[in-house]
Amino acid sequence: MKVMGSAGARASPLGRPEVATETVALRQSQISAFAHHFHSTPILFVSLTPVTSCLAEILSALEKMLLRVSAAARPRDVNYKKYFLLGLTAFTLTSSAALAGETYSARVDPGPPSGSDRSGFYLRGYGGIDWFDDIDSTEFDTGWRAGGSAGYRFADDAVGALMLELDASYGESEIDNSNSIDGDLGLATVAVNLIHDFDTGTRFRPYVGVGVGAGFLNSDLTLGGRTLSEDDDAVFLYQVIGGLEFEMTERLSIFTEYRYVGLDDFSLSSGDSSYDGSDFGGSQLLLGVRITF
């Protein structure tokens, strides 16, 4: 009778609703406490609360079932509850760590493949807007520019890689002043650029560069429909380059780029008169794509 009473004493608390509720709450709090570290990490965006609640319900039901079986028939020298709780703890640690690891892998950009070779010949194409500097009192509207380049990208060094390219572009801006003169100023450029990019350990690679070459200015000015000048002049050109490239794949990239282009000692004619100037230039803001072969 004492043995039966002991077995009944073990089994009866599991049937009470308040104890079952407390067991569920206890398991959920244990799992949530461990998962809180991963859940609070800024790079993780998946909430673990539904997972821990579901785990707690399932594991609590398993615990009650095993305790009832062990109370009915088990050797008195084996503590099944102790081993069950140890197994529960191990399962909780493993499942929470696995879920957190999976979420981490899904959210962090792995960047370009380690040790990948990005060297080789490439083509770039781009388009954007121009802002010519003022010439005395003559101002220019925002213009357009399009161009491309062909070059070679060398293998990465300690900080990045060198690129050597031949670049050509053309752009125009309309004249904007108050003396009723209409027309536009065009600038064609041909330059050799030396560019160096920087490895950031991600798919983003900033770069800087310089270039020298020739600029070809052409103007087409009219007053009341009468042509005042159609003049072309080839001058020395230099340009300063800065940009940011995003590697979509090892061979395909997109970029945004700023350039300042300067011209030295140019001349434009208007009928019997001419204009000689120096240090004329302008800014360019470009978007483009690069393909490496």
Short mmCIF file of C-alpha atoms in Angstrom, two decimals:
data_model
loop_
_atom_site.label_atom_id
_atom_site.label_comp_id
_atom_site.label_asym_id
_atom_site.label_seq_id
_atom_site.Cartn_x
_atom_site.Cartn_y
_atom_site.Cartn_z
CA MET A 1 0.00 0.00 0.00
CA LYS A 2 2.84 2.31 0.71
CA VAL A 3 4.39 1.56 -2.68
CA MET A 4 1.11 2.27 -4.46
CA GLY A 5 0.68 5.43 -2.47
CA SER A 6 4.16 6.52 -3.47
CA ALA A 7 3.42 5.88 -7.15
CA GLY A 8 0.13 7.76 -6.88
CA ALA A 9 1.89 10.66 -5.20
CA ARG A 10 4.29 10.86 -8.10
CA ALA A 11 1.61 10.66 -10.78
CA SER A 12 -1.04 12.97 -9.35
CA PRO A 13 0.74 16.33 -9.66
CA LEU A 14 1.17 15.85 -13.41
CA GLY A 15 -2.57 15.76 -13.93
CA ARG A 16 -3.22 19.14 -12.36
CA PRO A 17 -3.73 21.95 -14.96
CA GLU A 18 -1.82 24.52 -12.93
CA VAL A 19 1.28 22.29 -12.79
CA ALA A 20 1.11 21.64 -16.55
CA THR A 21 0.83 25.37 -17.19
CA GLU A 22 3.78 26.07 -14.91
CA THR A 23 5.81 23.36 -16.69
CA VAL A 24 5.12 24.92 -20.10
CA ALA A 25 6.00 28.37 -18.80
CA LEU A 26 9.21 27.07 -17.21
CA ARG A 27 10.38 25.33 -20.39
CA GLN A 28 9.53 28.34 -22.53
CA SER A 29 11.43 30.68 -20.21
CA GLN A 30 14.47 28.36 -20.27
CA ILE A 31 14.51 28.22 -24.06
CA SER A 32 13.80 31.95 -24.44
CA ALA A 33 16.61 32.84 -22.03
CA PHE A 34 19.13 30.94 -24.15
CA ALA A 35 17.73 32.21 -27.46
CA HIS A 36 17.67 35.80 -26.22
CA HIS A 37 21.35 36.26 -27.06
CA PHE A 38 20.75 35.40 -30.71
CA HIS A 39 17.40 37.13 -30.89
CA SER A 40 18.84 40.44 -29.66
CA THR A 41 21.75 40.46 -32.12
CA PRO A 42 21.21 43.39 -34.57
CA ILE A 43 22.00 41.38 -37.70
CA LEU A 44 19.19 38.89 -37.02
CA PHE A 45 15.74 39.85 -38.20
CA VAL A 46 13.81 36.65 -37.50
CA SER A 47 11.96 36.49 -34.18
CA LEU A 48 12.49 33.32 -32.13
CA THR A 49 9.42 33.77 -29.90
CA PRO A 50 7.02 31.50 -31.92
CA VAL A 51 9.73 28.84 -32.12
CA THR A 52 10.44 28.80 -28.39
CA SER A 53 6.71 28.70 -27.54
CA CYS A 54 6.13 25.72 -29.82
CA LEU A 55 9.20 23.89 -28.49
CA ALA A 56 8.07 24.44 -24.92
CA GLU A 57 4.60 22.98 -25.59
CA ILE A 58 5.98 19.88 -27.33
CA LEU A 59 8.72 19.19 -24.83
CA SER A 60 6.41 19.65 -21.85
CA ALA A 61 3.99 17.07 -23.28
CA LEU A 62 6.86 14.64 -23.85
CA GLU A 63 8.08 15.17 -20.31
CA LYS A 64 4.67 14.38 -18.78
CA MET A 65 4.31 11.25 -20.91
CA LEU A 66 7.74 9.91 -19.99
CA LEU A 67 7.25 10.64 -16.29
CA ARG A 68 3.95 8.72 -16.25
CA VAL A 69 5.54 5.73 -17.98
CA SER A 70 8.54 5.77 -15.67
CA ALA A 71 6.29 6.02 -12.59
CA ALA A 72 4.34 2.91 -13.65
CA ALA A 73 7.30 0.67 -14.37
CA ARG A 74 10.93 1.63 -13.86
CA PRO A 75 13.83 0.53 -11.66
CA ARG A 76 13.94 2.62 -8.53
CA ASP A 77 17.67 3.37 -8.98
CA VAL A 78 17.35 5.20 -12.33
CA ASN A 79 16.43 8.89 -12.32
CA TYR A 80 14.62 9.21 -15.64
CA LYS A 81 13.56 12.78 -15.00
CA LYS A 82 17.16 13.82 -14.49
CA TYR A 83 18.21 12.29 -17.81
CA PHE A 84 15.18 13.74 -19.57
CA LEU A 85 16.01 17.26 -18.35
CA LEU A 86 19.62 16.81 -19.49
CA GLY A 87 18.38 15.73 -22.91
CA LEU A 88 15.94 18.65 -23.01
CA THR A 89 18.75 21.10 -22.27
CA ALA A 90 21.01 19.61 -24.96
CA PHE A 91 18.19 19.68 -27.52
CA THR A 92 17.37 23.30 -26.68
CA LEU A 93 20.99 24.40 -27.04
CA THR A 94 21.45 22.57 -30.33
CA SER A 95 18.21 23.73 -31.96
CA SER A 96 18.60 27.37 -30.88
CA ALA A 97 22.21 27.55 -32.07
CA ALA A 98 21.31 25.92 -35.39
CA LEU A 99 18.42 28.31 -35.98
CA ALA A 100 20.54 31.33 -35.11
CA GLY A 101 23.37 30.12 -37.35
CA GLU A 102 20.99 29.61 -40.27
CA THR A 103 19.50 33.09 -39.83
CA TYR A 104 22.98 34.64 -39.58
CA SER A 105 24.09 32.98 -42.81
CA ALA A 106 20.96 34.20 -44.59
CA ARG A 107 21.39 37.84 -43.57
CA VAL A 108 25.15 38.50 -43.90
CA ASP A 109 26.51 39.29 -47.36
CA PRO A 110 29.45 36.92 -47.87
CA GLY A 111 31.10 39.32 -50.31
CA PRO A 112 33.12 38.22 -53.32
CA PRO A 113 34.60 34.71 -53.26
CA SER A 114 37.87 34.53 -51.33
CA GLY A 115 40.92 34.42 -53.58
CA SER A 116 38.92 35.01 -56.77
CA ASP A 117 40.84 36.43 -59.74
CA ARG A 118 39.29 39.65 -61.01
CA SER A 119 42.11 40.58 -63.38
CA GLY A 120 41.60 40.78 -67.13
CA PHE A 121 40.49 43.00 -69.97
CA TYR A 122 37.27 44.93 -69.47
CA LEU A 123 34.81 47.29 -71.13
CA ARG A 124 32.95 50.11 -69.38
CA GLY A 125 29.94 52.07 -70.56
CA TYR A 126 28.43 55.06 -68.78
CA GLY A 127 26.15 58.06 -69.02
CA GLY A 128 25.36 61.04 -66.84
CA ILE A 129 25.23 64.81 -66.51
CA ASP A 130 27.69 67.66 -67.15
CA TRP A 131 28.19 71.03 -65.45
CA PHE A 132 30.48 73.31 -67.47
CA ASP A 133 32.23 76.15 -65.70
CA ASP A 134 31.19 79.69 -66.64
CA ILE A 135 33.15 81.51 -69.36
CA ASP A 136 33.25 85.15 -68.24
CA SER A 137 29.54 86.11 -68.04
CA THR A 138 28.34 83.17 -70.11
CA GLU A 139 26.62 80.44 -68.10
CA PHE A 140 25.63 76.94 -69.16
CA ASP A 141 22.66 74.74 -68.37
CA THR A 142 23.14 71.26 -66.98
CA GLY A 143 24.13 69.06 -69.91
CA TRP A 144 24.49 65.40 -70.70
CA ARG A 145 27.44 63.05 -71.26
CA ALA A 146 27.92 59.50 -72.54
CA GLY A 147 31.01 57.44 -73.14
CA GLY A 148 32.95 54.27 -72.62
CA SER A 149 36.37 52.84 -72.01
CA ALA A 150 38.44 49.73 -72.66
CA GLY A 151 41.19 48.67 -70.32
CA TYR A 152 42.99 46.04 -68.30
CA ARG A 153 42.60 45.31 -64.61
CA PHE A 154 45.71 43.91 -62.95
CA ALA A 155 45.70 41.35 -60.14
CA ASP A 156 44.99 42.57 -56.61
CA ASP A 157 47.89 43.88 -54.55
CA ALA A 158 47.87 44.39 -50.77
CA VAL A 159 45.11 47.01 -50.86
CA GLY A 160 43.36 46.66 -54.21
CA ALA A 161 44.16 46.66 -57.92
CA LEU A 162 45.38 48.97 -60.68
CA MET A 163 43.41 49.57 -63.88
CA LEU A 164 44.76 51.17 -67.06
CA GLU A 165 42.21 52.25 -69.68
CA LEU A 166 41.59 54.26 -72.81
CA ASP A 167 38.49 56.40 -72.34
CA ALA A 168 36.35 58.44 -74.76
CA SER A 169 33.20 60.49 -74.18
CA TYR A 170 31.07 63.29 -75.57
CA GLY A 171 28.72 65.78 -73.93
CA GLU A 172 26.89 69.02 -74.61
CA SER A 173 25.47 71.91 -72.59
CA GLU A 174 23.26 74.73 -73.79
CA ILE A 175 24.23 78.34 -73.24
CA ASP A 176 22.13 80.16 -70.64
CA ASN A 177 22.48 83.97 -70.64
CA SER A 178 20.37 87.09 -71.08
CA ASN A 179 21.57 88.50 -74.43
CA SER A 180 19.36 86.28 -76.63
CA ILE A 181 22.26 84.22 -77.91
CA ASP A 182 21.29 80.59 -78.34
CA GLY A 183 23.47 77.59 -78.92
CA ASP A 184 25.47 74.96 -77.20
CA LEU A 185 28.99 74.02 -76.29
CA GLY A 186 30.16 70.49 -76.93
CA LEU A 187 33.17 68.71 -75.46
CA ALA A 188 34.61 65.45 -76.77
CA THR A 189 37.34 63.81 -74.71
CA VAL A 190 39.93 61.12 -75.33
CA ALA A 191 42.13 60.22 -72.37
CA VAL A 192 44.29 57.55 -70.82
CA ASN A 193 43.22 56.88 -67.22
CA LEU A 194 45.12 55.21 -64.39
CA ILE A 195 42.75 54.02 -61.65
CA HIS A 196 43.33 52.23 -58.36
CA ASP A 197 40.52 50.55 -56.43
CA PHE A 198 40.51 49.39 -52.81
CA ASP A 199 39.50 46.01 -51.40
CA THR A 200 37.06 46.52 -48.50
CA GLY A 201 36.34 42.83 -47.93
CA THR A 202 32.83 43.35 -49.33
CA ARG A 203 31.31 43.74 -52.78
CA PHE A 204 31.83 47.53 -52.57
CA ARG A 205 35.13 48.83 -53.94
CA PRO A 206 35.88 52.58 -53.88
CA TYR A 207 38.43 53.89 -56.38
CA VAL A 208 40.37 57.00 -57.39
CA GLY A 209 42.22 57.89 -60.56
CA VAL A 210 43.72 60.48 -62.88
CA GLY A 211 43.76 60.85 -66.64
CA VAL A 212 45.41 62.93 -69.37
CA GLY A 213 44.51 63.35 -73.01
CA ALA A 214 42.88 65.74 -75.45
CA GLY A 215 39.64 67.70 -75.38
CA PHE A 216 37.82 68.90 -78.47
CA LEU A 217 35.60 71.93 -77.90
CA ASN A 218 32.97 72.86 -80.45
CA SER A 219 30.51 75.73 -80.26
CA ASP A 220 27.41 76.44 -82.33
CA LEU A 221 26.06 79.90 -81.52
CA THR A 222 23.10 81.65 -83.17
CA LEU A 223 21.43 85.03 -82.83
CA GLY A 224 17.93 85.31 -84.31
CA GLY A 225 18.53 82.26 -86.45
CA ARG A 226 21.86 83.61 -87.80
CA THR A 227 24.97 81.52 -87.15
CA LEU A 228 27.63 83.44 -85.25
CA SER A 229 30.24 80.72 -85.02
CA GLU A 230 30.95 77.11 -85.71
CA ASP A 231 34.34 76.58 -84.18
CA ASP A 232 36.37 73.63 -83.01
CA ASP A 233 39.52 73.58 -80.92
CA ALA A 234 41.65 70.72 -79.62
CA VAL A 235 43.31 71.32 -76.27
CA PHE A 236 45.21 69.48 -73.56
CA LEU A 237 42.88 67.77 -71.04
CA TYR A 238 43.31 66.37 -67.56
CA GLN A 239 40.76 64.72 -65.30
CA VAL A 240 40.48 63.64 -61.67
CA ILE A 241 38.29 60.60 -60.94
CA GLY A 242 36.59 59.17 -57.86
CA GLY A 243 33.91 56.51 -57.66
CA LEU A 244 32.33 53.50 -56.00
CA GLU A 245 31.88 50.13 -57.68
CA PHE A 246 29.58 47.27 -56.65
CA GLU A 247 30.58 43.77 -57.77
CA MET A 248 27.43 41.92 -58.79
CA THR A 249 29.56 38.93 -59.87
CA GLU A 250 33.28 38.36 -60.39
CA ARG A 251 32.93 39.68 -63.95
CA LEU A 252 30.04 42.15 -63.80
CA SER A 253 30.02 45.40 -61.82
CA ILE A 254 28.01 48.61 -61.66
CA PHE A 255 29.49 51.93 -60.58
CA THR A 256 28.81 55.57 -59.84
CA GLU A 257 31.57 58.07 -60.59
CA TYR A 258 32.49 61.74 -60.26
CA ARG A 259 34.99 63.46 -62.57
CA TYR A 260 36.43 66.91 -62.81
CA VAL A 261 37.71 67.68 -66.31
CA GLY A 262 40.06 70.61 -66.94
CA LEU A 263 41.14 72.17 -70.25
CA ASP A 264 44.17 74.34 -70.88
CA ASP A 265 44.47 77.29 -73.30
CA PHE A 266 41.49 77.06 -75.64
CA SER A 267 40.21 79.45 -78.30
CA LEU A 268 36.72 80.05 -79.70
CA SER A 269 35.88 82.44 -82.55
CA SER A 270 32.74 84.48 -83.21
CA GLY A 271 32.70 86.15 -86.62
CA ASP A 272 35.70 88.46 -86.81
CA SER A 273 36.48 88.13 -83.11
CA SER A 274 37.80 85.28 -81.05
CA TYR A 275 37.92 84.31 -77.41
CA ASP A 276 41.05 82.92 -75.83
CA GLY A 277 40.76 81.32 -72.43
CA SER A 278 42.42 78.99 -70.01
CA ASP A 279 41.54 76.80 -67.06
CA PHE A 280 38.11 75.96 -68.40
CA GLY A 281 36.50 72.77 -67.16
CA GLY A 282 33.50 71.11 -65.66
CA SER A 283 32.14 68.39 -63.40
CA GLN A 284 30.55 65.09 -64.43
CA LEU A 285 28.37 62.68 -62.47
CA LEU A 286 28.14 59.27 -64.12
CA LEU A 287 26.49 55.86 -63.76
CA GLY A 288 27.74 52.83 -65.61
CA VAL A 289 28.52 49.13 -65.90
CA ARG A 290 31.82 47.25 -66.27
CA ILE A 291 32.25 43.81 -67.82
CA THR A 292 35.52 41.90 -67.29
CA PHE A 293 36.53 39.18 -69.74
#
